[in-house]
PDB file of C-alpha atoms in Angstrom:
ATOM      1  CA  UNK R 125       1.352  -5.432 -13.644  1.00 45.00           C
ATOM      2  CA  UNK R 126       4.683  -7.082 -14.932  1.00 55.00           C
ATOM      3  CA  UNK R 127       4.908  -3.536 -16.609  1.00 59.00           C
ATOM      4  CA  UNK R 128       4.964  -1.516 -13.507  1.00 49.00           C
ATOM      5  CA  UNK R 129       7.749  -3.478 -12.230  1.00 49.00           C
ATOM      6  CA  UNK R 130      10.111  -2.588 -15.132  1.00 59.00           C
ATOM      7  CA  UNK R 131       9.205   1.002 -15.220  1.00 53.00           C
ATOM      8  CA  UNK R 132      10.411   0.713 -11.434  1.00 50.00           C
ATOM      9  CA  UNK R 133      12.760  -1.428 -12.557  1.00 58.00           C
ATOM     10  CA  UNK R 134      13.998   1.541 -14.426  1.00 60.00           C
ATOM     11  CA  UNK R 135      13.652   3.796 -12.125  1.00 57.00           C
ATOM     12  CA  UNK R 136      16.331   1.952  -9.410  1.00 56.00           C
ATOM     13  CA  UNK R 137      19.123   1.320 -12.179  1.00 63.00           C
ATOM     14  CA  UNK R 138      18.913   5.356 -13.216  1.00 61.00           C
ATOM     15  CA  UNK R 139      19.590   5.641  -9.239  1.00 58.00           C
ATOM     16  CA  UNK R 140      22.655   2.765  -9.296  1.00 64.00           C
ATOM     17  CA  UNK R 141      24.080   5.534 -12.199  1.00 65.00           C
ATOM     18  CA  UNK R 142      23.574   8.959 -11.317  1.00 63.00           C
ATOM     19  CA  UNK R 143      24.607   7.446  -7.441  1.00 61.00           C
ATOM     20  CA  UNK R 144      26.931   5.196  -7.433  1.00 61.00           C
ATOM     21  CA  UNK R 145      27.717   5.725  -3.841  1.00 65.00           C
ATOM     22  CA  UNK R 146      25.853   4.172  -2.025  1.00 68.00           C
ATOM     23  CA  UNK R 147      26.637   6.845   0.921  1.00 71.00           C
ATOM     24  CA  UNK R 148      25.139   9.310  -1.407  1.00 68.00           C
ATOM     25  CA  UNK R 149      22.116   7.217  -1.191  1.00 66.00           C
ATOM     26  CA  UNK R 150      21.615   6.465   2.352  1.00 70.00           C
ATOM     27  CA  UNK R 151      22.502  10.420   2.331  1.00 73.00           C
ATOM     28  CA  UNK R 152      18.876  10.908  -0.722  1.00 67.00           C
ATOM     29  CA  UNK R 153      17.344   8.459   1.207  1.00 65.00           C
ATOM     30  CA  UNK R 154      17.914  10.962   4.732  1.00 68.00           C
ATOM     31  CA  UNK R 155      16.983  13.969   2.666  1.00 71.00           C
ATOM     32  CA  UNK R 156      13.843  12.586   1.973  1.00 65.00           C
ATOM     33  CA  UNK R 157      12.117  11.011   4.281  1.00 64.00           C
ATOM     34  CA  UNK R 158      13.560  13.996   5.956  1.00 68.00           C
ATOM     35  CA  UNK R 159      11.001  16.022   3.644  1.00 67.00           C
ATOM     36  CA  UNK R 160       7.852  13.603   4.100  1.00 62.00           C
ATOM     37  CA  UNK R 161       8.414  14.238   8.108  1.00 62.00           C
ATOM     38  CA  UNK R 162       8.521  18.727   7.587  1.00 66.00           C
ATOM     39  CA  UNK R 163       5.904  18.424   5.060  1.00 64.00           C
ATOM     40  CA  UNK R 164       2.588  19.785   5.481  1.00 66.00           C
ATOM     41  CA  UNK R 165       1.141  17.806   2.528  1.00 66.00           C
ATOM     42  CA  UNK R 166      -2.146  16.683   3.589  1.00 66.00           C
ATOM     43  CA  UNK R 167      -2.134  13.856   0.949  1.00 63.00           C
ATOM     44  CA  UNK R 168       1.503  12.279   2.284  1.00 61.00           C
ATOM     45  CA  UNK R 169       0.783  12.682   5.515  1.00 64.00           C
ATOM     46  CA  UNK R 170      -2.884  11.269   4.594  1.00 68.00           C
ATOM     47  CA  UNK R 171      -2.396   8.661   1.856  1.00 69.00           C
ATOM     48  CA  UNK R 172      -0.701   5.693   3.554  1.00 71.00           C
ATOM     49  CA  UNK R 173      -3.142   5.778   6.525  1.00 78.00           C
ATOM     50  CA  UNK R 174      -5.938   6.396   4.620  1.00 81.00           C
ATOM     51  CA  UNK R 175      -5.108   3.269   2.599  1.00 82.00           C
ATOM     52  CA  UNK R 176      -5.322   1.242   5.442  1.00 84.00           C
ATOM     53  CA  UNK R 177      -8.562   2.684   6.517  1.00 86.00           C
ATOM     54  CA  UNK R 178     -10.328   2.125   2.962  1.00 88.00           C
ATOM     55  CA  UNK R 179      -8.499  -1.774   4.070  1.00 87.00           C
ATOM     56  CA  UNK R 180      -9.873  -2.546   7.044  1.00 89.00           C
ATOM     57  CA  UNK R 181     -13.433  -0.563   4.790  1.00 90.00           C
ATOM     58  CA  UNK R 182     -13.649  -3.788   2.801  1.00 89.00           C
ATOM     59  CA  UNK R 183     -12.805  -6.503   5.346  1.00 88.00           C
ATOM     60  CA  UNK R 184     -15.910  -5.025   7.960  1.00 89.00           C
ATOM     61  CA  UNK R 185     -17.603  -5.389   4.412  1.00 88.00           C
ATOM     62  CA  UNK R 186     -17.220  -8.975   4.319  1.00 87.00           C
ATOM     63  CA  UNK R 187     -17.767  -9.481   7.650  1.00 86.00           C
ATOM     64  CA  UNK R 188     -21.089  -8.341   7.940  1.00 86.00           C
ATOM     65  CA  UNK R 189     -21.712  -9.972   4.674  1.00 86.00           C
ATOM     66  CA  UNK R 190     -22.069  -7.388   2.169  1.00 86.00           C
ATOM     67  CA  UNK R 191     -20.525  -9.123  -1.004  1.00 85.00           C
ATOM     68  CA  UNK R 192     -22.882 -12.527  -0.471  1.00 84.00           C
ATOM     69  CA  UNK R 193     -25.843 -10.247   0.362  1.00 86.00           C
ATOM     70  CA  UNK R 194     -25.495  -8.035  -3.651  1.00 84.00           C
ATOM     71  CA  UNK R 195     -24.403 -11.529  -4.867  1.00 82.00           C
ATOM     72  CA  UNK R 196     -27.781 -12.842  -4.084  1.00 82.00           C
ATOM     73  CA  UNK R 197     -29.777 -10.148  -4.801  1.00 82.00           C
ATOM     74  CA  UNK R 198     -28.421  -9.364  -8.262  1.00 84.00           C
ATOM     75  CA  UNK R 199     -27.103 -13.507  -9.284  1.00 80.00           C
ATOM     76  CA  UNK R 200     -28.724 -16.517 -10.098  1.00 79.00           C
ATOM     77  CA  UNK R 201     -27.792 -20.006 -10.649  1.00 79.00           C
ATOM     78  CA  UNK R 202     -24.693 -20.815 -12.522  1.00 80.00           C
ATOM     79  CA  UNK R 203     -24.006 -16.995 -12.764  1.00 81.00           C
ATOM     80  CA  UNK R 204     -24.262 -16.811  -9.217  1.00 80.00           C
ATOM     81  CA  UNK R 205     -21.618 -19.359  -8.864  1.00 81.00           C
ATOM     82  CA  UNK R 206     -18.746 -18.439 -10.609  1.00 84.00           C
ATOM     83  CA  UNK R 207     -20.009 -14.472  -9.961  1.00 84.00           C
ATOM     84  CA  UNK R 208     -18.548 -16.102  -5.717  1.00 83.00           C
ATOM     85  CA  UNK R 209     -15.163 -17.990  -7.375  1.00 84.00           C
ATOM     86  CA  UNK R 210     -14.328 -14.513  -9.482  1.00 86.00           C
ATOM     87  CA  UNK R 211     -15.326 -12.579  -6.426  1.00 86.00           C
ATOM     88  CA  UNK R 212     -13.607 -14.572  -3.831  1.00 88.00           C
ATOM     89  CA  UNK R 213     -10.190 -13.959  -6.344  1.00 88.00           C
ATOM     90  CA  UNK R 214      -9.821 -10.454  -6.268  1.00 88.00           C
ATOM     91  CA  UNK R 215     -11.062 -10.481  -2.311  1.00 88.00           C
ATOM     92  CA  UNK R 216      -7.869 -12.470  -1.695  1.00 90.00           C
ATOM     93  CA  UNK R 217      -6.163 -10.702  -3.875  1.00 90.00           C
ATOM     94  CA  UNK R 218      -6.593  -7.579  -2.096  1.00 90.00           C
ATOM     95  CA  UNK R 219      -5.999  -8.840   0.575  1.00 89.00           C
ATOM     96  CA  UNK R 220      -2.810 -10.073  -0.056  1.00 91.00           C
ATOM     97  CA  UNK R 221      -2.391  -6.757  -1.642  1.00 89.00           C
ATOM     98  CA  UNK R 222      -3.289  -4.338   0.560  1.00 88.00           C
ATOM     99  CA  UNK R 223      -1.298  -6.411   3.961  1.00 88.00           C
ATOM    100  CA  UNK R 224       1.691  -6.455   2.235  1.00 87.00           C
ATOM    101  CA  UNK R 225       0.874  -2.663   1.768  1.00 84.00           C
ATOM    102  CA  UNK R 226       0.083  -2.214   5.259  1.00 85.00           C
ATOM    103  CA  UNK R 227       2.703  -3.951   6.993  1.00 86.00           C
ATOM    104  CA  UNK R 228       5.467  -1.685   4.641  1.00 82.00           C
ATOM    105  CA  UNK R 229       3.979   1.296   5.920  1.00 81.00           C
ATOM    106  CA  UNK R 230       4.011  -0.109   9.165  1.00 82.00           C
ATOM    107  CA  UNK R 231       7.256  -0.853   8.619  1.00 83.00           C
ATOM    108  CA  UNK R 232       8.427   2.175   6.862  1.00 79.00           C
ATOM    109  CA  UNK R 233       6.636   4.251   9.575  1.00 77.00           C
ATOM    110  CA  UNK R 234       8.845   2.232  12.071  1.00 80.00           C
ATOM    111  CA  UNK R 235      12.624   3.901  10.394  1.00 80.00           C
ATOM    112  CA  UNK R 236      10.170   7.375   9.890  1.00 76.00           C
ATOM    113  CA  UNK R 237      10.112   7.619  13.450  1.00 79.00           C
ATOM    114  CA  UNK R 238      13.460   6.200  14.381  1.00 80.00           C
ATOM    115  CA  UNK R 239      15.121   8.094  11.289  1.00 77.00           C
ATOM    116  CA  UNK R 240      13.464  11.166  13.080  1.00 75.00           C
ATOM    117  CA  UNK R 241      14.842  10.871  16.581  1.00 77.00           C
ATOM    118  CA  UNK R 242      18.445   9.976  14.085  1.00 75.00           C
ATOM    119  CA  UNK R 243      18.076  13.226  12.728  1.00 73.00           C
ATOM    120  CA  UNK R 244      16.906  15.289  15.855  1.00 73.00           C
ATOM    121  CA  UNK R 245      19.973  14.567  17.882  1.00 62.00           C
TER     122      UNK R 245
END
């Protein structure tokens, strides 16, 4: 995971070196948002909502007890307890990550709508 952060950091540093002017950065961000809004790409239009829907499906499956059912079906004794602890850790990590991504999506979408209104004036 830290490797990804280092790569992202290097990319941001490169952007700062290439575009030291903050107005140019803001203009570039505006162009990127405009390109995303006006894009006919099925991936761009469906990728972020698909992440939201996938998370909702996982939460629904958790609510109906699919994880417990599968663990009871395939595990017994000490193996069950270890698998349950591991699956709970994984679920917690997923929910925190999914919640963060969902929040970023909602905030980003709101910003896109504001930018779209601003750019269309």
